[in-house]
Amino acid sequence: MTEIRNNWTKEEIAEIYHTPLLDLIYQAATVHRENKDYAEVQISSLISIKTGGCPEDCAYCPQAARYNTGVDVHAMMPKDEVIAAAEKAKAGGASRLCMGAAWREVRDNRDFDKVIELVKAVNELDMEVCCTLGMLNEAQAQRLADAGLYAYNHNLDTSEDDYKRIITTRTYDDRLQTLEHVRKAKITVCSGGIIGLGETVEDRISMLKTLSNLPKHPESVPINALVPVKGTPLANQPRVSVWDMVRMIATTRIIMPKTVVRLSAGRTEMSTVEQALCFMAGANSLFAGDKLLTTPNPSFDTDMAMFELLGLKPRKAFKNGRPQQEPVSMEASIL
Ligand code: SAM
Ligand code: DTB
Ligand code: SF4
């Protein structure tokens, strides 16, 4: 079994990242097979419960109020709409629903009360519930945990050094503190980054070092390819090469062997062949459903056809690290 390490050095990670490509994929695929059922892919579905108008200045983000991106600003989505979206996602094979809000941080107000209600309601559908709401304090993390929140997504996005180039309205340390609060409340941690922001390879390696040197590896690490959005400062960034995506995924798989590595934003620009390489390199999760938060994503049907072609199967929802009980079917209960 692969050793779990929290002391990877930049040099070691760089050596892995720069391994000749086919050897890197082979090594990552080997680690993947030693630690996971490689054919099992976890499906998350995203829903933007509060869209746009965000005070932060994240240079990639269509939801930042200061950029003219044409995103429609929406107040909190009503509960029945969220439940309908969750049910549709579940029917499409999703085991996790991730609710995103364009907030800098959570405030103790009526909107947070509503989020707590949503977490409870989605939990009752036997789906893993995830939220991404910006910064959280300890008490807020605990309230979410008490409501049954399974995972919290809070990305580091890039390296500590590069952070100021991308975001000036908060610090890397703010980000790490929220991750600590999430851990302390025993919510699983989902934290990763974006490639294609104009970062260097050293920045990517440094971000992976930070993630892999956390006291406990995040349970999931999303690797996003930048979706360049008109009106944002990064609108004209060139599309990231699939080889960079493969290197990033493979390196993440090797240094965090048990982690769920999510092939996240950017899939509409990728062919099935390119995505297959990412699964080969150790990706074992994706966001499904025709929209990410505000930008397009392949439909459930397109993804199911890809699963069929590649022999992948959706992972069932897990709670407390254990597979969920299957609902008892009519036949079974009669017998
Ligand atoms: N406001 C909260 C926050 O920043 O944590 C939650 C929502 S925010 C949209 C969630 C994540 O989406 C960001 O951390 C970033 O990694 C990712 N993201 C946003 N815009 C993106 C884009 N254009 N391309 C790729 N990923 C993006
Ligand atoms: C993550 O790492 N990627 C997702 C999710 N976590 C919240 C968000 C991607 C957003 C892409 C741009 C948009 O659709 O607005
Ligand atoms: Fe706001 Fe999150 Fe977008 Fe940054 S990434 S502008 S915090 S919604």
CSV table of C-alpha atoms and ligand atoms in Angstrom, one decimal:
chain,number,residue,atom,x,y,z
A,1,MET,CA,0.0,0.0,0.0
A,2,THR,CA,1.2,3.5,-0.8
A,3,GLU,CA,2.5,5.5,2.1
A,4,ILE,CA,0.6,8.7,2.9
A,5,ARG,CA,3.0,11.6,3.3
A,6,ASN,CA,2.5,15.1,4.5
A,7,ASN,CA,6.1,16.2,4.1
A,8,TRP,CA,6.5,16.3,0.3
A,9,THR,CA,9.2,18.8,-0.7
A,10,LYS,CA,9.0,21.1,-3.7
A,11,GLU,CA,11.9,19.3,-5.3
A,12,GLU,CA,10.2,15.9,-5.0
A,13,ILE,CA,6.9,17.2,-6.4
A,14,ALA,CA,8.8,19.0,-9.2
A,15,GLU,CA,10.5,15.7,-10.1
A,16,ILE,CA,7.2,13.9,-10.3
A,17,TYR,CA,5.6,16.7,-12.3
A,18,HIS,CA,8.5,16.7,-14.9
A,19,THR,CA,8.6,12.9,-15.3
A,20,PRO,CA,8.4,12.0,-19.0
A,21,LEU,CA,4.7,12.1,-19.8
A,22,LEU,CA,3.9,8.4,-20.5
A,23,ASP,CA,5.9,7.3,-17.5
A,24,LEU,CA,4.1,9.9,-15.3
A,25,ILE,CA,0.7,8.6,-16.5
A,26,TYR,CA,1.8,5.0,-15.8
A,27,GLN,CA,3.0,5.8,-12.3
A,28,ALA,CA,-0.1,7.7,-11.5
A,29,ALA,CA,-2.3,5.0,-12.9
A,30,THR,CA,-0.4,2.4,-10.8
A,31,VAL,CA,-0.9,4.5,-7.6
A,32,HIS,CA,-4.6,4.9,-8.5
A,33,ARG,CA,-5.1,1.1,-8.9
A,34,GLU,CA,-3.3,0.4,-5.6
A,35,ASN,CA,-5.5,2.7,-3.7
A,36,LYS,CA,-8.9,3.0,-5.4
A,37,ASP,CA,-11.3,1.2,-7.8
A,38,TYR,CA,-10.0,3.1,-10.8
A,39,ALA,CA,-13.3,2.6,-12.7
A,40,GLU,CA,-15.4,4.3,-10.0
A,41,VAL,CA,-15.9,8.0,-10.6
A,42,GLN,CA,-17.6,10.3,-8.1
A,43,ILE,CA,-20.2,12.7,-9.7
A,44,SER,CA,-20.9,16.0,-8.1
A,45,SER,CA,-23.5,18.5,-9.4
A,46,LEU,CA,-23.1,22.2,-8.8
A,47,ILE,CA,-25.9,24.7,-8.1
A,48,SER,CA,-25.4,28.4,-7.7
A,49,ILE,CA,-27.7,29.3,-4.8
A,50,LYS,CA,-26.7,32.9,-4.8
A,51,THR,CA,-25.2,34.3,-8.0
A,52,GLY,CA,-23.1,37.3,-8.8
A,53,GLY,CA,-22.5,40.7,-7.1
A,54,CYS,CA,-19.5,39.4,-5.1
A,55,PRO,CA,-17.3,42.1,-3.5
A,56,GLU,CA,-14.1,40.1,-4.0
A,57,ASP,CA,-11.7,40.8,-7.0
A,58,CYS,CA,-10.7,37.2,-8.0
A,59,ALA,CA,-9.3,37.9,-11.5
A,60,TYR,CA,-10.9,34.7,-13.0
A,61,CYS,CA,-14.4,35.1,-11.6
A,62,PRO,CA,-17.5,36.0,-13.6
A,63,GLN,CA,-19.3,36.7,-10.3
A,64,ALA,CA,-17.2,39.5,-9.0
A,65,ALA,CA,-19.3,42.6,-9.0
A,66,ARG,CA,-16.5,44.8,-10.3
A,67,TYR,CA,-16.2,43.1,-13.7
A,68,ASN,CA,-18.7,43.5,-16.5
A,69,THR,CA,-19.4,39.9,-17.3
A,70,GLY,CA,-23.1,39.9,-18.0
A,71,VAL,CA,-23.8,37.4,-15.2
A,72,ASP,CA,-27.4,37.9,-13.9
A,73,VAL,CA,-27.3,38.7,-10.2
A,74,HIS,CA,-29.7,36.6,-8.2
A,75,ALA,CA,-30.6,36.6,-4.5
A,76,MET,CA,-30.9,33.3,-2.6
A,77,MET,CA,-32.6,30.6,-4.6
A,78,PRO,CA,-35.9,29.3,-3.1
A,79,LYS,CA,-35.8,25.9,-1.4
A,80,ASP,CA,-38.2,24.2,-3.8
A,81,GLU,CA,-36.0,25.1,-6.7
A,82,VAL,CA,-32.9,23.8,-5.0
A,83,ILE,CA,-34.6,20.5,-4.1
A,84,ALA,CA,-35.9,20.1,-7.7
A,85,ALA,CA,-32.3,20.7,-9.0
A,86,ALA,CA,-30.9,18.2,-6.4
A,87,GLU,CA,-33.5,15.6,-7.5
A,88,LYS,CA,-32.6,16.1,-11.1
A,89,ALA,CA,-28.9,15.7,-10.3
A,90,LYS,CA,-29.5,12.5,-8.3
A,91,ALA,CA,-31.5,11.1,-11.2
A,92,GLY,CA,-28.6,11.9,-13.5
A,93,GLY,CA,-26.3,9.9,-11.3
A,94,ALA,CA,-24.8,12.5,-9.0
A,95,SER,CA,-24.0,11.4,-5.4
A,96,ARG,CA,-23.1,14.9,-4.3
A,97,LEU,CA,-24.7,18.3,-4.6
A,98,CYS,CA,-22.4,21.3,-4.1
A,99,MET,CA,-24.2,24.6,-3.4
A,100,GLY,CA,-22.2,27.7,-4.2
A,101,ALA,CA,-22.7,31.3,-3.1
A,102,ALA,CA,-20.9,34.3,-4.5
A,103,TRP,CA,-20.0,35.6,-1.0
A,104,ARG,CA,-16.7,36.8,0.4
A,105,GLU,CA,-17.6,35.2,3.7
A,106,VAL,CA,-20.6,33.8,5.5
A,107,ARG,CA,-22.5,36.2,7.7
A,108,ASP,CA,-24.7,35.2,10.6
A,109,ASN,CA,-27.9,36.4,8.9
A,110,ARG,CA,-31.2,35.1,7.4
A,111,ASP,CA,-29.4,33.9,4.3
A,112,PHE,CA,-27.1,31.7,6.3
A,113,ASP,CA,-30.2,30.3,8.2
A,114,LYS,CA,-31.6,29.5,4.7
A,115,VAL,CA,-28.4,27.7,3.7
A,116,ILE,CA,-28.7,25.6,6.9
A,117,GLU,CA,-32.2,24.6,5.9
A,118,LEU,CA,-31.0,23.7,2.4
A,119,VAL,CA,-28.2,21.5,3.8
A,120,LYS,CA,-30.7,19.6,5.9
A,121,ALA,CA,-33.2,19.2,3.0
A,122,VAL,CA,-30.5,17.9,0.6
A,123,ASN,CA,-29.3,15.6,3.2
A,124,GLU,CA,-32.7,14.0,3.4
A,125,LEU,CA,-32.3,13.1,-0.3
A,126,ASP,CA,-29.4,10.8,0.8
A,127,MET,CA,-26.9,12.9,-1.2
A,128,GLU,CA,-23.6,14.1,0.1
A,129,VAL,CA,-24.0,17.8,0.6
A,130,CYS,CA,-21.2,20.2,-0.1
A,131,CYS,CA,-21.2,24.0,0.2
A,132,THR,CA,-18.8,26.7,-1.1
A,133,LEU,CA,-19.7,30.0,0.6
A,134,GLY,CA,-16.4,31.8,1.0
A,135,MET,CA,-14.7,32.3,4.4
A,136,LEU,CA,-16.1,30.7,7.5
A,137,ASN,CA,-15.4,31.1,11.2
A,138,GLU,CA,-15.4,28.1,13.6
A,139,ALA,CA,-18.9,28.6,14.9
A,140,GLN,CA,-20.3,28.8,11.4
A,141,ALA,CA,-18.4,25.6,10.3
A,142,GLN,CA,-19.9,23.9,13.4
A,143,ARG,CA,-23.4,25.0,12.5
A,144,LEU,CA,-23.0,23.6,9.0
A,145,ALA,CA,-21.6,20.3,10.4
A,146,ASP,CA,-24.6,20.1,12.8
A,147,ALA,CA,-26.9,20.5,9.8
A,148,GLY,CA,-25.2,17.5,8.2
A,149,LEU,CA,-22.8,19.2,5.8
A,150,TYR,CA,-20.5,16.5,4.3
A,151,ALA,CA,-17.9,18.6,2.5
A,152,TYR,CA,-16.8,22.2,2.2
A,153,ASN,CA,-15.1,23.5,-1.0
A,154,HIS,CA,-12.6,26.3,-0.5
A,155,ASN,CA,-9.9,26.4,-3.2
A,156,LEU,CA,-6.3,27.7,-2.8
A,157,ASP,CA,-6.4,28.4,-6.6
A,158,THR,CA,-2.6,29.1,-7.0
A,159,SER,CA,0.6,29.4,-4.9
A,160,GLU,CA,0.9,31.7,-2.0
A,161,ASP,CA,3.4,33.9,-3.9
A,162,ASP,CA,1.1,34.1,-6.9
A,163,TYR,CA,-2.1,34.8,-4.9
A,164,LYS,CA,-1.7,38.6,-4.8
A,165,ARG,CA,-1.6,38.7,-8.6
A,166,ILE,CA,-5.0,37.0,-8.7
A,167,ILE,CA,-6.8,38.2,-5.6
A,168,THR,CA,-6.1,41.3,-3.5
A,169,THR,CA,-9.2,41.4,-1.3
A,170,ARG,CA,-8.1,38.5,0.9
A,171,THR,CA,-5.0,36.6,1.8
A,172,TYR,CA,-3.7,33.0,1.4
A,173,ASP,CA,-3.7,32.8,5.2
A,174,ASP,CA,-7.4,33.7,5.3
A,175,ARG,CA,-8.0,30.8,3.0
A,176,LEU,CA,-5.9,28.4,5.1
A,177,GLN,CA,-7.7,29.5,8.2
A,178,THR,CA,-11.1,28.6,6.8
A,179,LEU,CA,-9.8,25.2,5.9
A,180,GLU,CA,-8.7,24.8,9.5
A,181,HIS,CA,-12.2,25.7,10.7
A,182,VAL,CA,-13.7,23.2,8.4
A,183,ARG,CA,-11.4,20.4,9.6
A,184,LYS,CA,-12.0,21.2,13.2
A,185,ALA,CA,-15.8,20.9,12.6
A,186,LYS,CA,-15.1,17.4,11.1
A,187,ILE,CA,-16.5,18.4,7.7
A,188,THR,CA,-14.5,16.8,4.8
A,189,VAL,CA,-12.2,19.2,3.0
A,190,CYS,CA,-12.4,19.9,-0.7
A,191,SER,CA,-9.6,22.2,-1.9
A,192,GLY,CA,-7.7,22.6,-5.1
A,193,GLY,CA,-6.9,25.1,-7.7
A,194,ILE,CA,-7.0,26.5,-11.2
A,195,ILE,CA,-4.5,26.1,-14.0
A,196,GLY,CA,-4.2,28.5,-16.9
A,197,LEU,CA,-4.3,31.7,-14.8
A,198,GLY,CA,-0.8,32.7,-16.1
A,199,GLU,CA,0.9,31.0,-13.2
A,200,THR,CA,4.3,29.3,-13.5
A,201,VAL,CA,4.9,25.6,-13.1
A,202,GLU,CA,6.7,26.5,-9.8
A,203,ASP,CA,3.4,28.0,-8.6
A,204,ARG,CA,1.5,24.8,-9.4
A,205,ILE,CA,4.1,22.8,-7.6
A,206,SER,CA,4.0,25.1,-4.6
A,207,MET,CA,0.2,24.9,-4.4
A,208,LEU,CA,0.4,21.1,-4.5
A,209,LYS,CA,3.0,21.3,-1.7
A,210,THR,CA,0.7,23.4,0.5
A,211,LEU,CA,-2.3,21.0,-0.1
A,212,SER,CA,-0.3,17.8,0.5
A,213,ASN,CA,1.5,19.2,3.6
A,214,LEU,CA,-1.8,20.1,5.4
A,215,PRO,CA,-2.1,18.0,8.6
A,216,LYS,CA,-4.5,15.8,6.7
A,217,HIS,CA,-4.9,15.7,2.9
A,218,PRO,CA,-8.1,17.2,1.6
A,219,GLU,CA,-10.6,14.4,0.9
A,220,SER,CA,-11.1,16.0,-2.5
A,221,VAL,CA,-8.9,18.1,-4.7
A,222,PRO,CA,-10.6,19.8,-7.7
A,223,ILE,CA,-8.3,20.7,-10.6
A,224,ASN,CA,-9.9,23.4,-12.7
A,225,ALA,CA,-8.8,24.6,-16.1
A,226,LEU,CA,-9.5,28.3,-16.3
A,227,VAL,CA,-12.8,29.1,-18.1
A,228,PRO,CA,-11.8,32.5,-19.5
A,229,VAL,CA,-14.9,34.8,-19.1
A,230,LYS,CA,-15.3,38.1,-21.1
A,231,GLY,CA,-15.1,41.1,-18.8
A,232,THR,CA,-12.7,39.5,-16.3
A,233,PRO,CA,-9.0,40.4,-16.2
A,234,LEU,CA,-8.2,36.9,-17.4
A,235,ALA,CA,-10.6,36.9,-20.3
A,236,ASN,CA,-7.7,36.6,-22.9
A,237,GLN,CA,-5.7,33.9,-21.2
A,238,PRO,CA,-4.8,31.1,-23.7
A,239,ARG,CA,-6.5,27.8,-23.2
A,240,VAL,CA,-4.5,25.5,-21.0
A,241,SER,CA,-2.9,22.5,-22.7
A,242,VAL,CA,-4.4,19.1,-21.9
A,243,TRP,CA,-0.9,17.9,-21.1
A,244,ASP,CA,-0.6,20.4,-18.3
A,245,MET,CA,-3.9,19.2,-17.0
A,246,VAL,CA,-2.7,15.6,-17.2
A,247,ARG,CA,0.6,16.4,-15.4
A,248,MET,CA,-1.3,18.3,-12.7
A,249,ILE,CA,-3.8,15.4,-12.1
A,250,ALA,CA,-1.1,12.7,-12.2
A,251,THR,CA,1.1,14.6,-9.7
A,252,THR,CA,-1.9,15.2,-7.4
A,253,ARG,CA,-2.8,11.5,-7.6
A,254,ILE,CA,0.8,10.4,-6.8
A,255,ILE,CA,1.3,12.7,-3.8
A,256,MET,CA,-2.2,12.3,-2.4
A,257,PRO,CA,-3.0,8.7,-3.2
A,258,LYS,CA,-6.3,8.4,-1.3
A,259,THR,CA,-7.7,11.7,-2.3
A,260,VAL,CA,-10.6,12.1,-4.8
A,261,VAL,CA,-9.1,14.1,-7.7
A,262,ARG,CA,-11.7,16.1,-9.5
A,263,LEU,CA,-11.4,16.9,-13.2
A,264,SER,CA,-13.4,20.2,-12.7
A,265,ALA,CA,-14.0,23.3,-14.8
A,266,GLY,CA,-12.9,23.3,-18.4
A,267,ARG,CA,-14.4,20.0,-19.7
A,268,THR,CA,-16.5,21.6,-22.4
A,269,GLU,CA,-13.2,22.4,-24.2
A,270,MET,CA,-11.9,18.9,-23.8
A,271,SER,CA,-12.5,15.9,-26.1
A,272,THR,CA,-13.5,12.5,-24.7
A,273,VAL,CA,-10.0,11.3,-25.6
A,274,GLU,CA,-8.5,14.2,-23.5
A,275,GLN,CA,-10.7,13.4,-20.6
A,276,ALA,CA,-9.9,9.7,-20.9
A,277,LEU,CA,-6.2,10.6,-20.4
A,278,CYS,CA,-7.1,12.5,-17.3
A,279,PHE,CA,-9.0,9.5,-15.9
A,280,MET,CA,-6.0,7.3,-16.8
A,281,ALA,CA,-3.8,9.8,-14.9
A,282,GLY,CA,-5.9,9.4,-11.7
A,283,ALA,CA,-8.8,11.7,-11.9
A,284,ASN,CA,-11.8,10.0,-10.3
A,285,SER,CA,-14.5,12.6,-10.0
A,286,LEU,CA,-16.1,15.3,-12.1
A,287,PHE,CA,-18.8,18.0,-12.0
A,288,ALA,CA,-21.8,16.9,-14.1
A,289,GLY,CA,-24.9,18.8,-15.2
A,290,ASP,CA,-25.1,21.3,-18.1
A,291,LYS,CA,-23.9,24.2,-15.9
A,292,LEU,CA,-21.0,24.7,-13.5
A,293,LEU,CA,-22.0,27.8,-11.5
A,294,THR,CA,-22.4,30.3,-14.3
A,295,THR,CA,-20.6,28.7,-17.3
A,296,PRO,CA,-21.5,25.7,-19.4
A,297,ASN,CA,-20.5,22.1,-18.7
A,298,PRO,CA,-21.2,18.8,-20.6
A,299,SER,CA,-24.8,17.4,-20.0
A,300,PHE,CA,-25.5,14.3,-17.9
A,301,ASP,CA,-26.3,12.4,-21.1
A,302,THR,CA,-23.0,13.3,-22.7
A,303,ASP,CA,-21.2,12.2,-19.6
A,304,MET,CA,-23.1,9.0,-19.3
A,305,ALA,CA,-22.2,8.2,-22.9
A,306,MET,CA,-18.5,8.8,-22.0
A,307,PHE,CA,-18.8,6.6,-18.9
A,308,GLU,CA,-20.3,3.8,-21.0
A,309,LEU,CA,-17.5,4.2,-23.6
A,310,LEU,CA,-14.7,4.2,-21.1
A,311,GLY,CA,-16.2,1.6,-18.7
A,312,LEU,CA,-16.5,4.0,-15.8
A,313,LYS,CA,-19.2,3.7,-13.2
A,314,PRO,CA,-20.7,6.5,-10.9
A,315,ARG,CA,-19.8,6.1,-7.2
A,316,LYS,CA,-22.6,5.8,-4.7
A,317,ALA,CA,-23.0,8.4,-2.0
A,318,PHE,CA,-20.8,7.8,1.1
A,319,LYS,CA,-21.6,9.0,4.5
A,320,ASN,CA,-19.2,9.0,7.4
A,321,GLY,CA,-16.7,7.1,5.2
A,322,ARG,CA,-19.1,4.2,4.8
A,323,PRO,CA,-21.2,3.3,1.8
A,324,GLN,CA,-24.8,4.3,2.3
A,325,GLN,CA,-27.5,1.7,2.9
A,326,GLU,CA,-29.3,0.9,-0.3
A,327,PRO,CA,-33.0,1.6,-0.1
A,328,VAL,CA,-34.9,-1.6,0.4
A,329,SER,CA,-36.7,-2.5,-2.8
A,330,MET,CA,-40.3,-3.7,-2.8
A,331,GLU,CA,-39.3,-7.2,-3.8
A,332,ALA,CA,-36.7,-7.4,-1.1
A,333,SER,CA,-39.1,-6.3,1.6
A,334,ILE,CA,-41.8,-8.8,0.4
A,335,LEU,CA,-39.2,-11.7,0.6
B,1,SAM,N1,-17.2,32.6,-3.3
B,1,SAM,C1,-16.7,31.3,-2.8
B,1,SAM,C2,-15.2,31.2,-2.9
B,1,SAM,O1,-14.6,32.0,-3.6
B,1,SAM,O2,-14.7,30.3,-2.2
B,1,SAM,C3,-17.4,30.2,-3.5
B,1,SAM,C4,-17.6,30.2,-5.0
B,1,SAM,S1,-16.2,30.4,-6.1
B,1,SAM,C5,-17.0,30.7,-7.6
B,1,SAM,C6,-15.6,28.7,-6.1
B,1,SAM,C7,-14.4,28.4,-7.0
B,1,SAM,O3,-14.7,28.4,-8.4
B,1,SAM,C8,-13.2,29.4,-6.9
B,1,SAM,O4,-12.4,29.2,-5.8
B,1,SAM,C9,-12.4,29.0,-8.2
B,1,SAM,O5,-11.5,28.0,-7.9
B,1,SAM,C10,-13.5,28.4,-9.1
B,1,SAM,N2,-13.7,29.3,-10.3
B,1,SAM,C11,-14.4,30.5,-10.3
B,1,SAM,N3,-14.4,31.0,-11.6
B,1,SAM,C12,-13.7,30.2,-12.4
B,1,SAM,C13,-13.3,30.1,-13.7
B,1,SAM,N4,-13.6,31.1,-14.5
B,1,SAM,N5,-12.6,29.1,-14.2
B,1,SAM,C14,-12.3,28.1,-13.4
B,1,SAM,N6,-12.6,28.0,-12.1
B,1,SAM,C15,-13.3,29.0,-11.5
B,2,DTB,C1,-14.4,24.0,-8.0
B,2,DTB,O1,-13.2,23.8,-7.8
B,2,DTB,N1,-14.9,24.4,-9.2
B,2,DTB,C2,-16.3,24.7,-9.2
B,2,DTB,C3,-16.6,24.4,-7.7
B,2,DTB,N2,-15.4,24.1,-7.1
B,2,DTB,C4,-17.3,25.4,-6.9
B,2,DTB,C5,-16.6,26.0,-9.7
B,2,DTB,C6,-16.1,26.2,-11.2
B,2,DTB,C7,-16.7,27.6,-11.6
B,2,DTB,C8,-16.4,27.9,-13.0
B,2,DTB,C9,-16.9,29.2,-13.4
B,2,DTB,C10,-18.4,29.3,-13.3
B,2,DTB,O2,-19.2,28.5,-13.8
B,2,DTB,O3,-18.9,30.4,-12.8
B,3,SF4,FE1,-16.5,36.0,-5.1
B,3,SF4,FE2,-15.8,33.4,-5.0
B,3,SF4,FE3,-16.0,34.6,-7.3
B,3,SF4,FE4,-14.0,35.2,-5.7
B,3,SF4,S1,-14.3,33.2,-6.6
B,3,SF4,S2,-15.3,36.7,-6.8
B,3,SF4,S3,-15.0,35.1,-3.7
B,3,SF4,S4,-17.6,34.2,-6.0
